[in-house]
Amino acid sequence: MAQHQPLRRQSWSGQTPQQILERYRPGKAAPLKVLDVLLELFNAKHTSLDKTVSHKTRHERAQFLRRFFRDLNDKAGFKKLPDPRNLGQKHLRAMVQVWKREHLAPATIQTYLSFLRGLGLWTGKNGFVREPAYYGLNVEEYQRHEYAQRDKSWSANGVDIDALIAKVCEYDRYVGASLRLIQSMGLRRKESVLFRPYENAVAFADTGLPHEEQTADRYVWVKGKGGRIRHIPLDRPARADALAFAQQVVSTRDAHMGDPANDLKKNLRRFDYVLEKFGITFKQLGVTAHGLRHEALIDHFESLTGHAPPVRGGDVLSPEADAAARQAVSRLAGHSRTRASGAYLGQSVAMRTRVPSRQPEAEPTDAKAGR
């Protein structure tokens, strides 16, 4: 974990964050300067777990917080910017009204509030961001749900998966191959584009996994969010076929699934363009590439248990069977927490009887990239 932490300034050596912040007295230090110090001290850290966050999350969080303070002056009418440590509810309420006037999507406002929740934790204000209703927001629309409320898979929305992917393959074999990888292995959008069908395929002996976990002779490895590596066994014909098709598409043994003529940014744009062309959007068919990931993870749960998950109205499983299957789904999805499987499977009966936990921190880039 230490290797991913940014280096501290030499003048801060041996000092706690509190001691460092005491150098910048409220009312004396410029608010944006204090914000920069807070970002330097805390932005690499997850707000609730003992781990670092991705560089993309750090960038988006820092970008938002700096814009938030500028907008307090430019859009919300505050002539004097508050020190970040003195940020109050009047500032949050004013900015929520700005966001509502600008017709920002509920998911965007949820993410913004999550970033502000993190700022509150950095300044010792746990629980600083209150419930949506306090800011005049509709609870049902703006409350984050840890568990899937509806089935977002393609089949649940009446899509003929194989036929549609075949059409995409005819139009753009790179995007088609990526969709087949998502369908069979539950990859995220970006993971599927970066996937190297030759380099990412290895023998079990090269995975480093314990011998008792072996379920196939060959595996593929995927580098997911936070740099986490996961291994997916080629224990099903669909996975082996998807890999074989991907290997036919690439032109060299070290190539990834994006068009070699384009960089990653252009390949991701191309991916989105092709999906929109074939109606793979919420507006047209009611599904996205992320829904195909849901399909794969739900299928994995059903293959392990023989039952549909709660999001599909499945039967009640024993707590042991349910927990084991959810752990397997989380592992396949590339999540470190078992409860993350609830975003695809829905809430189990056992979990419904427990006291709701604190809402998880938002993952801003996952809405598009896939959780």
Short mmCIF file of C-alpha atoms in Angstrom, two decimals:
data_model
loop_
_atom_site.label_atom_id
_atom_site.label_comp_id
_atom_site.label_asym_id
_atom_site.label_seq_id
_atom_site.Cartn_x
_atom_site.Cartn_y
_atom_site.Cartn_z
CA MET A 1 0.00 0.00 0.00
CA ALA A 2 2.88 2.35 0.81
CA GLN A 3 4.20 2.23 -2.73
CA HIS A 4 0.97 3.85 -3.98
CA GLN A 5 1.05 6.69 -1.44
CA PRO A 6 2.26 10.08 -2.74
CA LEU A 7 5.44 11.33 -1.13
CA ARG A 8 4.98 13.91 1.61
CA ARG A 9 6.72 17.25 1.56
CA GLN A 10 10.06 17.13 3.34
CA SER A 11 8.95 19.94 5.66
CA TRP A 12 6.05 17.75 6.85
CA SER A 13 8.30 14.90 7.95
CA GLY A 14 7.31 13.40 11.30
CA GLN A 15 4.18 15.53 11.67
CA THR A 16 0.58 14.38 11.92
CA PRO A 17 -2.07 15.77 9.56
CA GLN A 18 -3.50 17.77 12.47
CA GLN A 19 -0.11 19.37 13.18
CA ILE A 20 0.32 20.21 9.51
CA LEU A 21 -3.12 21.80 9.27
CA GLU A 22 -2.48 23.90 12.38
CA ARG A 23 0.00 25.86 10.28
CA TYR A 24 -2.93 27.14 8.21
CA ARG A 25 -5.18 29.10 10.54
CA PRO A 26 -8.81 29.61 9.49
CA GLY A 27 -9.35 33.20 8.40
CA LYS A 28 -5.66 33.67 7.72
CA ALA A 29 -4.83 31.03 5.11
CA ALA A 30 -6.52 31.18 1.71
CA PRO A 31 -9.38 28.62 1.55
CA LEU A 32 -8.16 27.12 -1.73
CA LYS A 33 -4.67 26.78 -0.26
CA VAL A 34 -6.11 24.84 2.69
CA LEU A 35 -8.07 22.67 0.25
CA ASP A 36 -4.86 21.86 -1.62
CA VAL A 37 -3.22 20.82 1.67
CA LEU A 38 -6.20 18.57 2.52
CA LEU A 39 -6.04 16.97 -0.93
CA GLU A 40 -2.31 16.39 -0.57
CA LEU A 41 -2.82 14.76 2.83
CA PHE A 42 -5.95 12.68 2.20
CA ASN A 43 -6.97 12.44 -1.46
CA ALA A 44 -5.12 9.17 -2.09
CA LYS A 45 -7.05 7.43 0.69
CA HIS A 46 -10.41 5.70 0.57
CA THR A 47 -12.84 7.41 2.93
CA SER A 48 -14.03 4.23 4.67
CA LEU A 49 -11.61 1.41 3.87
CA ASP A 50 -7.92 0.99 4.63
CA LYS A 51 -6.74 1.29 1.06
CA THR A 52 -5.88 3.81 -1.61
CA VAL A 53 -8.18 4.86 -4.45
CA SER A 54 -7.38 4.93 -8.15
CA HIS A 55 -5.59 7.86 -9.77
CA LYS A 56 -8.74 8.58 -11.75
CA THR A 57 -10.83 8.87 -8.57
CA ARG A 58 -8.21 11.15 -7.02
CA HIS A 59 -8.27 13.37 -10.09
CA GLU A 60 -12.07 13.55 -10.27
CA ARG A 61 -12.43 14.20 -6.54
CA ALA A 62 -9.81 16.97 -6.55
CA GLN A 63 -11.28 18.51 -9.70
CA PHE A 64 -14.78 18.57 -8.20
CA LEU A 65 -13.76 20.01 -4.82
CA ARG A 66 -11.79 22.85 -6.40
CA ARG A 67 -14.74 23.63 -8.70
CA PHE A 68 -17.17 23.41 -5.77
CA PHE A 69 -15.42 26.22 -3.92
CA ARG A 70 -15.17 28.37 -7.04
CA ASP A 71 -18.88 27.81 -7.70
CA LEU A 72 -19.77 28.91 -4.17
CA ASN A 73 -18.65 32.34 -5.30
CA ASP A 74 -19.58 32.28 -8.99
CA LYS A 75 -22.92 30.47 -8.85
CA ALA A 76 -24.18 30.40 -5.25
CA GLY A 77 -23.44 34.05 -4.46
CA PHE A 78 -21.09 33.68 -1.48
CA LYS A 79 -18.78 36.70 -1.60
CA LYS A 80 -16.31 35.21 0.85
CA LEU A 81 -15.18 31.61 0.47
CA PRO A 82 -15.26 29.56 3.68
CA ASP A 83 -12.24 27.70 4.96
CA PRO A 84 -12.89 24.03 4.02
CA ARG A 85 -12.82 23.20 7.73
CA ASN A 86 -15.65 25.68 8.30
CA LEU A 87 -17.85 24.54 5.44
CA GLY A 88 -21.46 24.57 6.64
CA GLN A 89 -24.86 23.24 5.71
CA LYS A 90 -25.85 26.60 4.19
CA HIS A 91 -23.09 26.13 1.63
CA LEU A 92 -24.23 22.60 0.76
CA ARG A 93 -27.89 23.59 0.53
CA ALA A 94 -27.04 26.50 -1.76
CA MET A 95 -24.97 24.34 -4.09
CA VAL A 96 -27.60 21.59 -4.23
CA GLN A 97 -30.04 24.23 -5.45
CA VAL A 98 -27.51 25.24 -8.11
CA TRP A 99 -27.19 21.62 -9.26
CA LYS A 100 -30.97 21.26 -9.40
CA ARG A 101 -31.28 24.43 -11.51
CA GLU A 102 -28.65 23.02 -13.84
CA HIS A 103 -30.70 19.80 -14.10
CA LEU A 104 -27.80 17.54 -13.11
CA ALA A 105 -28.62 13.85 -13.07
CA PRO A 106 -29.37 12.26 -9.67
CA ALA A 107 -26.34 9.96 -10.04
CA THR A 108 -24.10 13.01 -10.57
CA ILE A 109 -25.44 14.75 -7.47
CA GLN A 110 -25.03 11.51 -5.50
CA THR A 111 -21.37 11.41 -6.51
CA TYR A 112 -20.86 15.07 -5.60
CA LEU A 113 -22.35 14.49 -2.15
CA SER A 114 -20.09 11.49 -1.72
CA PHE A 115 -17.04 13.63 -2.48
CA LEU A 116 -18.23 16.21 0.07
CA ARG A 117 -18.81 13.43 2.58
CA GLY A 118 -15.14 12.56 2.16
CA LEU A 119 -14.11 16.18 2.72
CA GLY A 120 -16.14 16.16 5.91
CA LEU A 121 -14.24 13.09 7.15
CA TRP A 122 -10.91 14.74 6.36
CA THR A 123 -11.86 17.72 8.51
CA GLY A 124 -13.22 15.66 11.42
CA LYS A 125 -16.90 16.10 10.53
CA ASN A 126 -18.20 12.55 10.32
CA GLY A 127 -21.79 12.63 9.12
CA PHE A 128 -21.39 16.12 7.68
CA VAL A 129 -23.45 15.32 4.57
CA ARG A 130 -27.01 14.60 5.64
CA GLU A 131 -29.85 12.63 4.08
CA PRO A 132 -31.16 13.73 0.64
CA ALA A 133 -34.44 15.05 2.09
CA TYR A 134 -32.53 17.61 4.18
CA TYR A 135 -31.43 19.28 0.94
CA GLY A 136 -34.85 19.11 -0.67
CA LEU A 137 -34.03 16.04 -2.76
CA ASN A 138 -36.38 13.15 -3.41
CA VAL A 139 -35.18 10.29 -1.22
CA GLU A 140 -36.06 7.52 -3.67
CA GLU A 141 -34.32 9.28 -6.53
CA TYR A 142 -31.21 10.46 -4.73
CA GLN A 143 -30.58 7.74 -2.17
CA ARG A 144 -27.79 5.39 -3.20
CA HIS A 145 -28.82 1.74 -3.12
CA GLU A 146 -26.16 -0.80 -2.27
CA TYR A 147 -28.36 -3.59 -3.62
CA ALA A 148 -29.79 -3.96 -7.11
CA GLN A 149 -33.41 -2.85 -7.22
CA ARG A 150 -34.06 -4.29 -10.67
CA ASP A 151 -32.50 -6.75 -13.10
CA LYS A 152 -30.32 -4.79 -15.54
CA SER A 153 -29.21 -7.81 -17.56
CA TRP A 154 -29.85 -7.97 -21.29
CA SER A 155 -32.05 -11.05 -21.16
CA ALA A 156 -34.30 -9.46 -18.53
CA ASN A 157 -34.89 -6.61 -21.00
CA GLY A 158 -35.83 -8.91 -23.88
CA VAL A 159 -32.55 -8.62 -25.82
CA ASP A 160 -31.45 -11.54 -28.00
CA ILE A 161 -27.87 -11.44 -26.77
CA ASP A 162 -26.13 -13.74 -29.24
CA ALA A 163 -27.90 -12.26 -32.26
CA LEU A 164 -27.11 -8.69 -31.28
CA ILE A 165 -23.46 -9.40 -30.52
CA ALA A 166 -23.15 -11.19 -33.86
CA LYS A 167 -24.38 -8.05 -35.63
CA VAL A 168 -21.86 -5.94 -33.73
CA CYS A 169 -19.07 -8.37 -34.67
CA GLU A 170 -19.94 -7.98 -38.35
CA TYR A 171 -19.70 -4.20 -38.06
CA ASP A 172 -16.70 -3.90 -35.71
CA ARG A 173 -14.88 -7.09 -34.72
CA TYR A 174 -12.91 -5.36 -31.96
CA VAL A 175 -16.02 -4.13 -30.14
CA GLY A 176 -17.78 -7.43 -30.83
CA ALA A 177 -14.91 -9.38 -29.29
CA SER A 178 -15.00 -7.11 -26.24
CA LEU A 179 -18.73 -7.77 -25.80
CA ARG A 180 -18.14 -11.52 -25.98
CA LEU A 181 -15.52 -11.20 -23.23
CA ILE A 182 -17.91 -9.19 -21.08
CA GLN A 183 -20.70 -11.70 -21.70
CA SER A 184 -18.63 -14.75 -20.76
CA MET A 185 -16.32 -13.37 -18.05
CA GLY A 186 -18.13 -10.36 -16.59
CA LEU A 187 -15.41 -7.87 -17.49
CA ARG A 188 -15.81 -4.14 -17.17
CA ARG A 189 -15.93 -2.05 -20.34
CA LYS A 190 -12.38 -0.73 -19.97
CA GLU A 191 -11.05 -4.14 -18.93
CA SER A 192 -12.45 -5.68 -22.09
CA VAL A 193 -10.80 -3.08 -24.32
CA LEU A 194 -7.42 -3.43 -22.57
CA PHE A 195 -7.60 -7.23 -22.57
CA ARG A 196 -4.71 -8.93 -24.43
CA PRO A 197 -6.02 -12.33 -25.56
CA TYR A 198 -2.60 -13.96 -25.86
CA GLU A 199 -0.66 -12.33 -23.01
CA ASN A 200 -3.56 -12.56 -20.54
CA ALA A 201 -4.04 -16.31 -21.04
CA VAL A 202 -1.88 -18.49 -18.76
CA ALA A 203 -1.60 -22.03 -17.46
CA PHE A 204 -2.87 -22.66 -13.94
CA ALA A 205 0.71 -23.15 -12.71
CA ASP A 206 1.46 -19.54 -13.68
CA THR A 207 -1.43 -18.00 -11.75
CA GLY A 208 0.09 -18.38 -8.31
CA LEU A 209 -3.25 -19.62 -6.98
CA PRO A 210 -3.38 -22.38 -4.35
CA HIS A 211 -3.58 -25.86 -5.84
CA GLU A 212 -6.87 -26.60 -4.05
CA GLU A 213 -8.53 -23.71 -5.94
CA GLN A 214 -7.80 -25.13 -9.39
CA THR A 215 -10.91 -25.57 -11.53
CA ALA A 216 -9.32 -25.46 -15.01
CA ASP A 217 -6.02 -26.02 -16.78
CA ARG A 218 -5.97 -22.55 -18.30
CA TYR A 219 -6.92 -19.14 -16.91
CA VAL A 220 -6.98 -15.54 -17.99
CA TRP A 221 -5.81 -12.77 -15.70
CA VAL A 222 -7.41 -9.33 -15.60
CA LYS A 223 -6.11 -6.15 -14.01
CA GLY A 224 -9.08 -4.35 -12.55
CA LYS A 225 -9.82 -1.25 -10.51
CA GLY A 226 -7.15 -0.30 -8.02
CA GLY A 227 -4.66 -2.48 -9.88
CA ARG A 228 -6.17 -5.66 -8.45
CA ILE A 229 -5.37 -8.81 -10.44
CA ARG A 230 -7.97 -11.54 -10.66
CA HIS A 231 -7.82 -14.90 -12.42
CA ILE A 232 -10.79 -16.33 -14.31
CA PRO A 233 -10.79 -20.05 -15.13
CA LEU A 234 -11.50 -21.14 -18.67
CA ASP A 235 -13.80 -23.80 -17.28
CA ARG A 236 -16.74 -23.11 -19.58
CA PRO A 237 -17.01 -23.41 -23.36
CA ALA A 238 -18.33 -19.84 -23.62
CA ARG A 239 -15.21 -18.44 -21.97
CA ALA A 240 -12.83 -20.51 -24.07
CA ASP A 241 -14.75 -19.58 -27.23
CA ALA A 242 -14.69 -15.87 -26.37
CA LEU A 243 -10.93 -16.04 -25.83
CA ALA A 244 -10.39 -17.94 -29.09
CA PHE A 245 -12.46 -15.39 -31.01
CA ALA A 246 -10.51 -12.52 -29.45
CA GLN A 247 -7.24 -14.18 -30.47
CA GLN A 248 -8.50 -14.36 -34.06
CA VAL A 249 -9.33 -10.65 -34.03
CA VAL A 250 -5.99 -9.24 -32.87
CA SER A 251 -3.16 -8.92 -35.37
CA THR A 252 -0.21 -9.61 -33.02
CA ARG A 253 0.38 -11.70 -29.93
CA ASP A 254 0.90 -8.65 -27.72
CA ALA A 255 -2.13 -6.71 -29.00
CA HIS A 256 -5.11 -5.64 -26.91
CA MET A 257 -8.77 -5.62 -27.96
CA GLY A 258 -8.80 -2.00 -29.09
CA ASP A 259 -8.07 -1.02 -32.67
CA PRO A 260 -4.24 -0.83 -32.81
CA ALA A 261 -4.54 2.37 -34.86
CA ASN A 262 -6.15 4.18 -31.89
CA ASP A 263 -5.14 5.01 -28.33
CA LEU A 264 -7.21 3.94 -25.32
CA LYS A 265 -9.31 7.11 -25.25
CA LYS A 266 -10.28 6.74 -28.89
CA ASN A 267 -10.97 3.03 -28.51
CA LEU A 268 -13.31 3.67 -25.59
CA ARG A 269 -15.10 6.33 -27.62
CA ARG A 270 -15.35 3.90 -30.51
CA PHE A 271 -16.78 1.27 -28.17
CA ASP A 272 -19.48 3.69 -27.01
CA TYR A 273 -20.22 4.83 -30.55
CA VAL A 274 -20.73 1.28 -31.82
CA LEU A 275 -23.01 0.40 -28.92
CA GLU A 276 -25.12 3.49 -29.52
CA LYS A 277 -25.30 2.66 -33.25
CA PHE A 278 -26.85 -0.72 -32.40
CA GLY A 279 -29.23 0.72 -29.83
CA ILE A 280 -27.36 -0.59 -26.79
CA THR A 281 -28.39 2.33 -24.57
CA PHE A 282 -30.96 2.86 -21.84
CA LYS A 283 -32.93 5.13 -24.15
CA GLN A 284 -33.21 2.63 -27.01
CA LEU A 285 -33.04 -1.01 -25.85
CA GLY A 286 -32.95 -0.25 -22.13
CA VAL A 287 -29.52 -1.87 -21.67
CA THR A 288 -25.83 -0.96 -21.67
CA ALA A 289 -22.54 -2.87 -21.77
CA HIS A 290 -22.67 -2.76 -17.97
CA GLY A 291 -25.92 -4.72 -18.15
CA LEU A 292 -24.08 -7.46 -20.02
CA ARG A 293 -21.69 -7.64 -17.06
CA HIS A 294 -24.76 -8.06 -14.84
CA GLU A 295 -25.84 -10.89 -17.12
CA ALA A 296 -22.56 -12.74 -16.63
CA LEU A 297 -22.50 -12.32 -12.86
CA ILE A 298 -26.13 -13.35 -12.41
CA ASP A 299 -25.49 -16.40 -14.60
CA HIS A 300 -22.49 -17.27 -12.42
CA PHE A 301 -24.64 -17.13 -9.28
CA GLU A 302 -27.29 -19.34 -10.87
CA SER A 303 -24.72 -21.89 -12.06
CA LEU A 304 -23.29 -22.14 -8.54
CA THR A 305 -26.59 -22.37 -6.65
CA GLY A 306 -29.10 -23.69 -9.16
CA HIS A 307 -31.38 -20.80 -8.15
CA ALA A 308 -32.10 -17.32 -9.45
CA PRO A 309 -30.80 -14.44 -7.27
CA PRO A 310 -33.17 -12.15 -5.31
CA VAL A 311 -33.16 -9.53 -8.08
CA ARG A 312 -34.86 -12.16 -10.26
CA GLY A 313 -37.22 -13.26 -7.52
CA GLY A 314 -35.21 -16.38 -6.70
CA ASP A 315 -35.84 -18.83 -3.88
CA VAL A 316 -34.43 -18.31 -0.41
CA LEU A 317 -31.07 -20.05 0.03
CA SER A 318 -29.37 -21.10 3.21
CA PRO A 319 -27.12 -18.32 4.59
CA GLU A 320 -24.06 -20.49 3.97
CA ALA A 321 -24.89 -21.24 0.33
CA ASP A 322 -25.87 -17.64 -0.36
CA ALA A 323 -22.68 -16.25 1.22
CA ALA A 324 -20.42 -18.67 -0.67
CA ALA A 325 -22.04 -17.86 -4.01
CA ARG A 326 -21.90 -14.11 -3.38
CA GLN A 327 -18.22 -14.36 -2.51
CA ALA A 328 -17.59 -16.17 -5.80
CA VAL A 329 -19.54 -13.54 -7.74
CA SER A 330 -17.58 -10.73 -6.09
CA ARG A 331 -14.32 -12.48 -6.93
CA LEU A 332 -15.32 -12.90 -10.57
CA ALA A 333 -16.39 -9.24 -10.71
CA GLY A 334 -13.08 -8.03 -9.29
CA HIS A 335 -14.49 -6.59 -6.06
CA SER A 336 -12.68 -6.89 -2.75
CA ARG A 337 -15.88 -6.97 -0.67
CA THR A 338 -18.42 -9.79 -0.78
CA ARG A 339 -21.32 -7.40 -0.21
CA ALA A 340 -20.50 -5.70 -3.54
CA SER A 341 -22.23 -8.66 -5.21
CA GLY A 342 -25.52 -7.18 -4.02
CA ALA A 343 -25.25 -4.52 -6.73
CA TYR A 344 -25.89 -7.31 -9.26
CA LEU A 345 -27.81 -9.95 -7.31
CA GLY A 346 -30.05 -7.92 -5.05
CA GLN A 347 -30.39 -8.19 -1.30
CA SER A 348 -30.65 -11.58 0.33
CA VAL A 349 -33.37 -12.30 2.86
CA ALA A 350 -30.73 -12.65 5.57
CA MET A 351 -29.37 -9.15 4.84
CA ARG A 352 -32.85 -7.59 4.89
CA THR A 353 -33.20 -8.45 8.58
CA ARG A 354 -30.03 -6.60 9.53
CA VAL A 355 -29.67 -2.95 10.42
CA PRO A 356 -28.70 -1.00 7.28
CA SER A 357 -25.01 -0.17 7.16
CA ARG A 358 -23.49 3.16 6.20
CA GLN A 359 -23.93 3.84 2.54
CA PRO A 360 -20.84 2.89 0.54
CA GLU A 361 -18.67 5.53 -1.04
CA ALA A 362 -19.53 6.33 -4.63
CA GLU A 363 -17.36 4.99 -7.47
CA PRO A 364 -17.69 7.81 -9.92
CA THR A 365 -16.21 6.15 -13.00
CA ASP A 366 -18.12 2.86 -12.57
CA ALA A 367 -21.40 4.14 -13.88
CA LYS A 368 -19.84 4.12 -17.29
CA ALA A 369 -17.00 1.69 -16.88
CA GLY A 370 -19.02 -0.86 -15.00
CA ARG A 371 -18.64 -1.73 -11.38
#
